[in-house]
Amino acid sequence: SQQGEEDPQALSIQEGENATMNCSYKTSINNLQWYRQNSGRGLVHLILIRSNEREKHSGRLRVTLDTSKKSSSLLITASRAADTASYFCATDEGNKLVFGAGTILRVKS
Amino acid sequence: SQTIHQWPATLVQPVGSPLSLECTVEGTSNPNLYWYRQAAGRGLQLLFYSVGIGQISSEVPQNLSASRPQDRQFILSSKKLLLSDSGFYLCAWSSGLADNEQFFGPGTRLTVL
């Protein structure tokens, strides 16, 4: 079953603009993670936010978590063409992660 | 440092043929291991996970099976492939510690004809 659902399904922006992706989930979580996947490749872990955290930064990435709304957002600032990829949120359910369907981000140069 | 390998990278198989995909991890001990399938343009579906040798949890009933004959080896198998088994298969590992960050292999693209 898929717990996290990303919104939008696809996003196209110009280089230098910010990109915001949202994720909603249904049950209580230990943490929420964001992953990136370049076309035809494996996923790469980007950032993890724990259930008792509200915001976290890593370089150009900013993640927020609202447990009352069961939602998270990933903001990529000053986007680059190399940021073009699919982005997935995943919720931690003990020994396993449950992934959403992902957002396809295209950054045009 | 830890490394995860998958092979083959691509595979084209006829319907009804057997399947064996292999995943190995280097540089860590007693990892949790995972097999996922990803349909084109979709998210990941967890197929199997293992917290130790010989311990396999199945998430989705299907004609696939998994085995863990060694600590850092995870094998995905089928006796008879179906058309619907086509997809991108990803293996991943995690340390099994609290945060459960997962590290993914490069994947195997399987096409069943």
PDB file of C-alpha atoms in Angstrom:
ATOM      1  CA  SER A   1       0.000   0.000   0.000  1.00  0.00           C
ATOM      2  CA  GLN A   2       1.145   3.552  -0.581  1.00  0.00           C
ATOM      3  CA  GLN A   3       1.059   5.838   2.407  1.00  0.00           C
ATOM      4  CA  GLY A   4       2.726   8.963   1.086  1.00  0.00           C
ATOM      5  CA  GLU A   5       1.100  10.738  -1.809  1.00  0.00           C
ATOM      6  CA  GLU A   6       3.031  13.492  -3.576  1.00  0.00           C
ATOM      7  CA  ASP A   7       1.607  16.602  -5.130  1.00  0.00           C
ATOM      8  CA  PRO A   8       2.010  17.739  -7.864  1.00  0.00           C
ATOM      9  CA  GLN A   9       2.601  14.675 -10.016  1.00  0.00           C
ATOM     10  CA  ALA A  10       4.808  16.736 -12.325  1.00  0.00           C
ATOM     11  CA  LEU A  11       6.435  20.155 -12.073  1.00  0.00           C
ATOM     12  CA  SER A  12       8.270  22.145 -14.722  1.00  0.00           C
ATOM     13  CA  ILE A  13      10.208  25.278 -13.752  1.00  0.00           C
ATOM     14  CA  GLN A  14      12.984  27.524 -15.026  1.00  0.00           C
ATOM     15  CA  GLU A  15      16.498  27.293 -13.672  1.00  0.00           C
ATOM     16  CA  GLY A  16      16.903  29.577 -10.663  1.00  0.00           C
ATOM     17  CA  GLU A  17      13.299  29.252  -9.536  1.00  0.00           C
ATOM     18  CA  ASN A  18      12.246  27.422  -6.392  1.00  0.00           C
ATOM     19  CA  ALA A  19      10.480  24.052  -6.533  1.00  0.00           C
ATOM     20  CA  THR A  20       8.007  22.922  -3.888  1.00  0.00           C
ATOM     21  CA  MET A  21       6.698  19.390  -3.606  1.00  0.00           C
ATOM     22  CA  ASN A  22       4.145  18.182  -1.083  1.00  0.00           C
ATOM     23  CA  CYS A  23       3.510  14.824   0.516  1.00  0.00           C
ATOM     24  CA  SER A  24       0.522  13.629   2.521  1.00  0.00           C
ATOM     25  CA  TYR A  25       0.315  10.455   4.563  1.00  0.00           C
ATOM     26  CA  LYS A  26      -2.325   8.605   6.522  1.00  0.00           C
ATOM     27  CA  THR A  27      -0.997   7.055   9.727  1.00  0.00           C
ATOM     28  CA  SER A  28       1.377   7.909  12.551  1.00  0.00           C
ATOM     29  CA  ILE A  29       5.026   7.926  11.563  1.00  0.00           C
ATOM     30  CA  ASN A  30       8.459   7.636  13.172  1.00  0.00           C
ATOM     31  CA  ASN A  31      10.030   9.793  10.528  1.00  0.00           C
ATOM     32  CA  LEU A  32       9.523  10.940   6.952  1.00  0.00           C
ATOM     33  CA  GLN A  33      12.239  10.765   4.326  1.00  0.00           C
ATOM     34  CA  TRP A  34      12.717  12.282   0.896  1.00  0.00           C
ATOM     35  CA  TYR A  35      14.528  10.495  -1.913  1.00  0.00           C
ATOM     36  CA  ARG A  36      15.591  11.469  -5.392  1.00  0.00           C
ATOM     37  CA  GLN A  37      15.715   9.233  -8.469  1.00  0.00           C
ATOM     38  CA  ASN A  38      17.401  10.116 -11.730  1.00  0.00           C
ATOM     39  CA  SER A  39      15.849   8.404 -14.731  1.00  0.00           C
ATOM     40  CA  GLY A  40      16.652   4.697 -14.826  1.00  0.00           C
ATOM     41  CA  ARG A  41      18.729   4.791 -11.638  1.00  0.00           C
ATOM     42  CA  GLY A  42      18.367   3.805  -8.006  1.00  0.00           C
ATOM     43  CA  LEU A  43      17.030   6.151  -5.356  1.00  0.00           C
ATOM     44  CA  VAL A  44      19.280   8.432  -3.332  1.00  0.00           C
ATOM     45  CA  HIS A  45      18.411   9.549   0.177  1.00  0.00           C
ATOM     46  CA  LEU A  46      18.131  13.337   0.490  1.00  0.00           C
ATOM     47  CA  ILE A  47      16.902  14.200   3.936  1.00  0.00           C
ATOM     48  CA  LEU A  48      15.089  12.751   6.949  1.00  0.00           C
ATOM     49  CA  ILE A  49      12.799  14.585   9.358  1.00  0.00           C
ATOM     50  CA  ARG A  50      11.682  12.996  12.597  1.00  0.00           C
ATOM     51  CA  SER A  51       8.135  13.144  13.883  1.00  0.00           C
ATOM     52  CA  ASN A  52       9.123  15.602  16.643  1.00  0.00           C
ATOM     53  CA  GLU A  53      10.792  18.016  14.196  1.00  0.00           C
ATOM     54  CA  ARG A  54       9.005  20.728  12.223  1.00  0.00           C
ATOM     55  CA  GLU A  55      11.672  21.928   9.809  1.00  0.00           C
ATOM     56  CA  LYS A  56      15.053  20.797   8.563  1.00  0.00           C
ATOM     57  CA  HIS A  57      17.599  22.208   6.131  1.00  0.00           C
ATOM     58  CA  SER A  58      20.322  20.625   4.055  1.00  0.00           C
ATOM     59  CA  GLY A  59      22.072  22.851   1.529  1.00  0.00           C
ATOM     60  CA  ARG A  60      19.409  24.057  -0.933  1.00  0.00           C
ATOM     61  CA  LEU A  61      16.829  21.690   0.531  1.00  0.00           C
ATOM     62  CA  ARG A  62      14.254  22.634   3.132  1.00  0.00           C
ATOM     63  CA  VAL A  63      11.801  20.109   4.514  1.00  0.00           C
ATOM     64  CA  THR A  64       8.824  20.837   6.739  1.00  0.00           C
ATOM     65  CA  LEU A  65       6.600  18.411   8.607  1.00  0.00           C
ATOM     66  CA  ASP A  66       3.125  19.055   9.993  1.00  0.00           C
ATOM     67  CA  THR A  67       2.034  15.980  11.919  1.00  0.00           C
ATOM     68  CA  SER A  68      -1.377  17.499  12.707  1.00  0.00           C
ATOM     69  CA  LYS A  69      -2.104  17.691   8.974  1.00  0.00           C
ATOM     70  CA  LYS A  70      -0.089  14.561   8.174  1.00  0.00           C
ATOM     71  CA  SER A  71       1.818  16.417   5.499  1.00  0.00           C
ATOM     72  CA  SER A  72       5.353  17.360   4.522  1.00  0.00           C
ATOM     73  CA  SER A  73       6.872  19.630   1.915  1.00  0.00           C
ATOM     74  CA  LEU A  74      10.229  19.649   0.158  1.00  0.00           C
ATOM     75  CA  LEU A  75      11.523  22.968  -1.110  1.00  0.00           C
ATOM     76  CA  ILE A  76      14.469  23.132  -3.496  1.00  0.00           C
ATOM     77  CA  THR A  77      15.774  26.683  -3.759  1.00  0.00           C
ATOM     78  CA  ALA A  78      17.614  28.199  -6.722  1.00  0.00           C
ATOM     79  CA  SER A  79      16.995  25.125  -8.846  1.00  0.00           C
ATOM     80  CA  ARG A  80      19.493  23.863 -11.390  1.00  0.00           C
ATOM     81  CA  ALA A  81      19.077  21.746 -14.515  1.00  0.00           C
ATOM     82  CA  ALA A  82      20.831  18.932 -12.619  1.00  0.00           C
ATOM     83  CA  ASP A  83      17.926  18.871 -10.134  1.00  0.00           C
ATOM     84  CA  THR A  84      15.770  17.309 -12.856  1.00  0.00           C
ATOM     85  CA  ALA A  85      14.643  13.991 -11.363  1.00  0.00           C
ATOM     86  CA  SER A  86      11.758  12.252  -9.612  1.00  0.00           C
ATOM     87  CA  TYR A  87      11.321  12.964  -5.920  1.00  0.00           C
ATOM     88  CA  PHE A  88       9.656  10.574  -3.484  1.00  0.00           C
ATOM     89  CA  CYS A  89       8.576  10.860   0.094  1.00  0.00           C
ATOM     90  CA  ALA A  90       8.638   7.764   2.275  1.00  0.00           C
ATOM     91  CA  THR A  91       7.209   7.114   5.708  1.00  0.00           C
ATOM     92  CA  ASP A  92       8.936   4.860   8.200  1.00  0.00           C
ATOM     93  CA  GLU A  93       6.783   1.963   9.456  1.00  0.00           C
ATOM     94  CA  GLY A  94       9.235   0.063  11.614  1.00  0.00           C
ATOM     95  CA  ASN A  95      11.429  -2.170   9.469  1.00  0.00           C
ATOM     96  CA  LYS A  96      10.113  -0.835   6.191  1.00  0.00           C
ATOM     97  CA  LEU A  97       9.470   2.358   4.270  1.00  0.00           C
ATOM     98  CA  VAL A  98       6.281   3.104   2.367  1.00  0.00           C
ATOM     99  CA  PHE A  99       6.867   5.279  -0.699  1.00  0.00           C
ATOM    100  CA  GLY A 100       4.567   7.666  -2.480  1.00  0.00           C
ATOM    101  CA  ALA A 101       4.083   7.814  -6.249  1.00  0.00           C
ATOM    102  CA  GLY A 102       6.557  10.679  -6.624  1.00  0.00           C
ATOM    103  CA  THR A 103       6.804  14.092  -8.248  1.00  0.00           C
ATOM    104  CA  ILE A 104       8.613  14.430 -11.562  1.00  0.00           C
ATOM    105  CA  LEU A 105      10.590  17.675 -11.542  1.00  0.00           C
ATOM    106  CA  ARG A 106      11.934  19.186 -14.722  1.00  0.00           C
ATOM    107  CA  VAL A 107      14.219  22.204 -14.492  1.00  0.00           C
ATOM    108  CA  LYS A 108      14.664  24.006 -17.798  1.00  0.00           C
ATOM    109  CA  SER A 109      17.884  25.872 -18.498  1.00  0.00           C
TER     110      SER A 109
ATOM    111  CA  SER B   1      32.325   2.442   2.826  1.00  0.00           C
ATOM    112  CA  GLN B   2      29.257   0.438   1.937  1.00  0.00           C
ATOM    113  CA  THR B   3      28.404  -0.613  -1.611  1.00  0.00           C
ATOM    114  CA  ILE B   4      25.388  -2.382  -3.024  1.00  0.00           C
ATOM    115  CA  HIS B   5      25.488  -4.340  -6.270  1.00  0.00           C
ATOM    116  CA  GLN B   6      22.706  -5.670  -8.458  1.00  0.00           C
ATOM    117  CA  TRP B   7      22.892  -7.801 -11.552  1.00  0.00           C
ATOM    118  CA  PRO B   8      22.076  -8.092 -14.265  1.00  0.00           C
ATOM    119  CA  ALA B   9      21.437  -4.464 -15.200  1.00  0.00           C
ATOM    120  CA  THR B  10      18.941  -5.390 -17.902  1.00  0.00           C
ATOM    121  CA  LEU B  11      17.142  -8.613 -18.718  1.00  0.00           C
ATOM    122  CA  VAL B  12      14.699  -9.677 -21.416  1.00  0.00           C
ATOM    123  CA  GLN B  13      12.924 -12.939 -20.706  1.00  0.00           C
ATOM    124  CA  PRO B  14      10.061 -14.870 -22.346  1.00  0.00           C
ATOM    125  CA  VAL B  15       6.819 -15.519 -20.493  1.00  0.00           C
ATOM    126  CA  GLY B  16       7.052 -18.717 -18.486  1.00  0.00           C
ATOM    127  CA  SER B  17      10.816 -18.639 -18.060  1.00  0.00           C
ATOM    128  CA  PRO B  18      12.521 -18.606 -14.642  1.00  0.00           C
ATOM    129  CA  LEU B  19      14.095 -15.566 -13.025  1.00  0.00           C
ATOM    130  CA  SER B  20      16.977 -14.977 -10.656  1.00  0.00           C
ATOM    131  CA  LEU B  21      18.093 -11.477  -9.678  1.00  0.00           C
ATOM    132  CA  GLU B  22      20.943 -11.056  -7.252  1.00  0.00           C
ATOM    133  CA  CYS B  23      21.816  -8.303  -4.829  1.00  0.00           C
ATOM    134  CA  THR B  24      24.915  -8.118  -2.648  1.00  0.00           C
ATOM    135  CA  VAL B  25      26.050  -5.570  -0.095  1.00  0.00           C
ATOM    136  CA  GLU B  26      29.635  -4.830   0.925  1.00  0.00           C
ATOM    137  CA  GLY B  27      31.025  -3.001   3.908  1.00  0.00           C
ATOM    138  CA  THR B  28      28.326  -3.692   6.478  1.00  0.00           C
ATOM    139  CA  SER B  29      27.120  -6.591   8.599  1.00  0.00           C
ATOM    140  CA  ASN B  30      23.605  -7.869   9.311  1.00  0.00           C
ATOM    141  CA  PRO B  31      21.827  -5.305   7.141  1.00  0.00           C
ATOM    142  CA  ASN B  32      18.103  -5.223   6.540  1.00  0.00           C
ATOM    143  CA  LEU B  33      17.557  -6.015   2.865  1.00  0.00           C
ATOM    144  CA  TYR B  34      14.678  -5.055   0.593  1.00  0.00           C
ATOM    145  CA  TRP B  35      13.349  -5.836  -2.888  1.00  0.00           C
ATOM    146  CA  TYR B  36      11.144  -3.259  -4.606  1.00  0.00           C
ATOM    147  CA  ARG B  37       9.455  -3.160  -7.990  1.00  0.00           C
ATOM    148  CA  GLN B  38       8.772   0.068  -9.844  1.00  0.00           C
ATOM    149  CA  ALA B  39       6.409   0.216 -12.795  1.00  0.00           C
ATOM    150  CA  ALA B  40       7.107   2.871 -15.431  1.00  0.00           C
ATOM    151  CA  GLY B  41       6.455   6.365 -14.065  1.00  0.00           C
ATOM    152  CA  ARG B  42       5.246   5.035 -10.722  1.00  0.00           C
ATOM    153  CA  GLY B  43       6.337   4.754  -7.140  1.00  0.00           C
ATOM    154  CA  LEU B  44       8.023   1.819  -5.449  1.00  0.00           C
ATOM    155  CA  GLN B  45       6.176  -1.298  -4.370  1.00  0.00           C
ATOM    156  CA  LEU B  46       7.840  -3.241  -1.568  1.00  0.00           C
ATOM    157  CA  LEU B  47       7.982  -6.924  -2.490  1.00  0.00           C
ATOM    158  CA  PHE B  48      10.105  -8.548   0.228  1.00  0.00           C
ATOM    159  CA  TYR B  49      12.281  -7.570   3.139  1.00  0.00           C
ATOM    160  CA  SER B  50      14.659  -9.465   5.363  1.00  0.00           C
ATOM    161  CA  VAL B  51      16.064  -8.659   8.789  1.00  0.00           C
ATOM    162  CA  GLY B  52      18.433 -11.654   8.862  1.00  0.00           C
ATOM    163  CA  ILE B  53      19.625 -14.816   7.134  1.00  0.00           C
ATOM    164  CA  GLY B  54      16.683 -17.025   6.219  1.00  0.00           C
ATOM    165  CA  GLN B  55      14.149 -14.445   7.457  1.00  0.00           C
ATOM    166  CA  ILE B  56      11.925 -13.222   4.622  1.00  0.00           C
ATOM    167  CA  SER B  57       8.768 -11.134   4.897  1.00  0.00           C
ATOM    168  CA  SER B  58       6.509 -11.027   1.858  1.00  0.00           C
ATOM    169  CA  GLU B  59       4.477  -7.912   1.258  1.00  0.00           C
ATOM    170  CA  VAL B  60       2.568  -8.763  -1.884  1.00  0.00           C
ATOM    171  CA  PRO B  61       1.233 -12.194  -2.925  1.00  0.00           C
ATOM    172  CA  GLN B  62       2.594 -13.028  -6.358  1.00  0.00           C
ATOM    173  CA  ASN B  63       4.630 -15.560  -8.278  1.00  0.00           C
ATOM    174  CA  LEU B  64       7.901 -14.147  -6.974  1.00  0.00           C
ATOM    175  CA  SER B  65       9.972 -15.393  -4.056  1.00  0.00           C
ATOM    176  CA  ALA B  66      13.029 -14.167  -2.195  1.00  0.00           C
ATOM    177  CA  SER B  67      15.854 -15.856  -0.368  1.00  0.00           C
ATOM    178  CA  ARG B  68      18.758 -14.733   1.781  1.00  0.00           C
ATOM    179  CA  PRO B  69      21.345 -17.495   1.733  1.00  0.00           C
ATOM    180  CA  GLN B  70      24.102 -15.308   3.187  1.00  0.00           C
ATOM    181  CA  ASP B  71      24.168 -12.248   5.418  1.00  0.00           C
ATOM    182  CA  ARG B  72      24.787  -9.796   2.583  1.00  0.00           C
ATOM    183  CA  GLN B  73      23.119 -11.598  -0.320  1.00  0.00           C
ATOM    184  CA  PHE B  74      19.485 -11.246  -1.341  1.00  0.00           C
ATOM    185  CA  ILE B  75      18.001 -13.120  -4.301  1.00  0.00           C
ATOM    186  CA  LEU B  76      14.702 -12.543  -6.076  1.00  0.00           C
ATOM    187  CA  SER B  77      13.332 -15.502  -8.016  1.00  0.00           C
ATOM    188  CA  SER B  78      10.447 -16.752 -10.051  1.00  0.00           C
ATOM    189  CA  LYS B  79       9.736 -20.193 -11.477  1.00  0.00           C
ATOM    190  CA  LYS B  80       7.555 -18.849 -14.310  1.00  0.00           C
ATOM    191  CA  LEU B  81       7.517 -15.192 -15.333  1.00  0.00           C
ATOM    192  CA  LEU B  82       4.319 -13.369 -16.264  1.00  0.00           C
ATOM    193  CA  LEU B  83       3.979 -10.327 -18.520  1.00  0.00           C
ATOM    194  CA  SER B  84       2.988  -8.318 -15.451  1.00  0.00           C
ATOM    195  CA  ASP B  85       6.389  -9.040 -13.858  1.00  0.00           C
ATOM    196  CA  SER B  86       8.009  -6.508 -16.192  1.00  0.00           C
ATOM    197  CA  GLY B  87       9.420  -3.523 -14.366  1.00  0.00           C
ATOM    198  CA  PHE B  88      12.405  -1.985 -12.660  1.00  0.00           C
ATOM    199  CA  TYR B  89      13.596  -4.009  -9.678  1.00  0.00           C
ATOM    200  CA  LEU B  90      15.501  -2.266  -6.943  1.00  0.00           C
ATOM    201  CA  CYS B  91      17.379  -3.757  -4.032  1.00  0.00           C
ATOM    202  CA  ALA B  92      18.099  -1.680  -0.950  1.00  0.00           C
ATOM    203  CA  TRP B  93      19.711  -2.071   2.439  1.00  0.00           C
ATOM    204  CA  SER B  94      19.470  -0.313   5.763  1.00  0.00           C
ATOM    205  CA  SER B  95      21.348  -0.661   9.018  1.00  0.00           C
ATOM    206  CA  GLY B  96      18.224  -1.625  10.932  1.00  0.00           C
ATOM    207  CA  LEU B  97      18.811   1.209  13.374  1.00  0.00           C
ATOM    208  CA  ALA B  98      16.212   3.750  14.409  1.00  0.00           C
ATOM    209  CA  ASP B  99      16.120   6.034  11.366  1.00  0.00           C
ATOM    210  CA  ASN B 100      15.923   3.293   8.704  1.00  0.00           C
ATOM    211  CA  GLU B 101      17.573   5.323   5.957  1.00  0.00           C
ATOM    212  CA  GLN B 102      17.788   3.061   2.948  1.00  0.00           C
ATOM    213  CA  PHE B 103      20.539   2.786   0.334  1.00  0.00           C
ATOM    214  CA  PHE B 104      19.597   1.604  -3.113  1.00  0.00           C
ATOM    215  CA  GLY B 105      21.331  -0.410  -5.783  1.00  0.00           C
ATOM    216  CA  PRO B 106      21.390   0.613  -9.451  1.00  0.00           C
ATOM    217  CA  GLY B 107      18.396  -1.569 -10.333  1.00  0.00           C
ATOM    218  CA  THR B 108      17.550  -4.257 -12.899  1.00  0.00           C
ATOM    219  CA  ARG B 109      15.289  -3.479 -15.848  1.00  0.00           C
ATOM    220  CA  LEU B 110      13.239  -6.634 -16.557  1.00  0.00           C
ATOM    221  CA  THR B 111      11.176  -6.980 -19.721  1.00  0.00           C
ATOM    222  CA  VAL B 112       8.980 -10.047 -20.062  1.00  0.00           C
ATOM    223  CA  LEU B 113       7.848 -10.725 -23.636  1.00  0.00           C
TER     224      LEU B 113
END
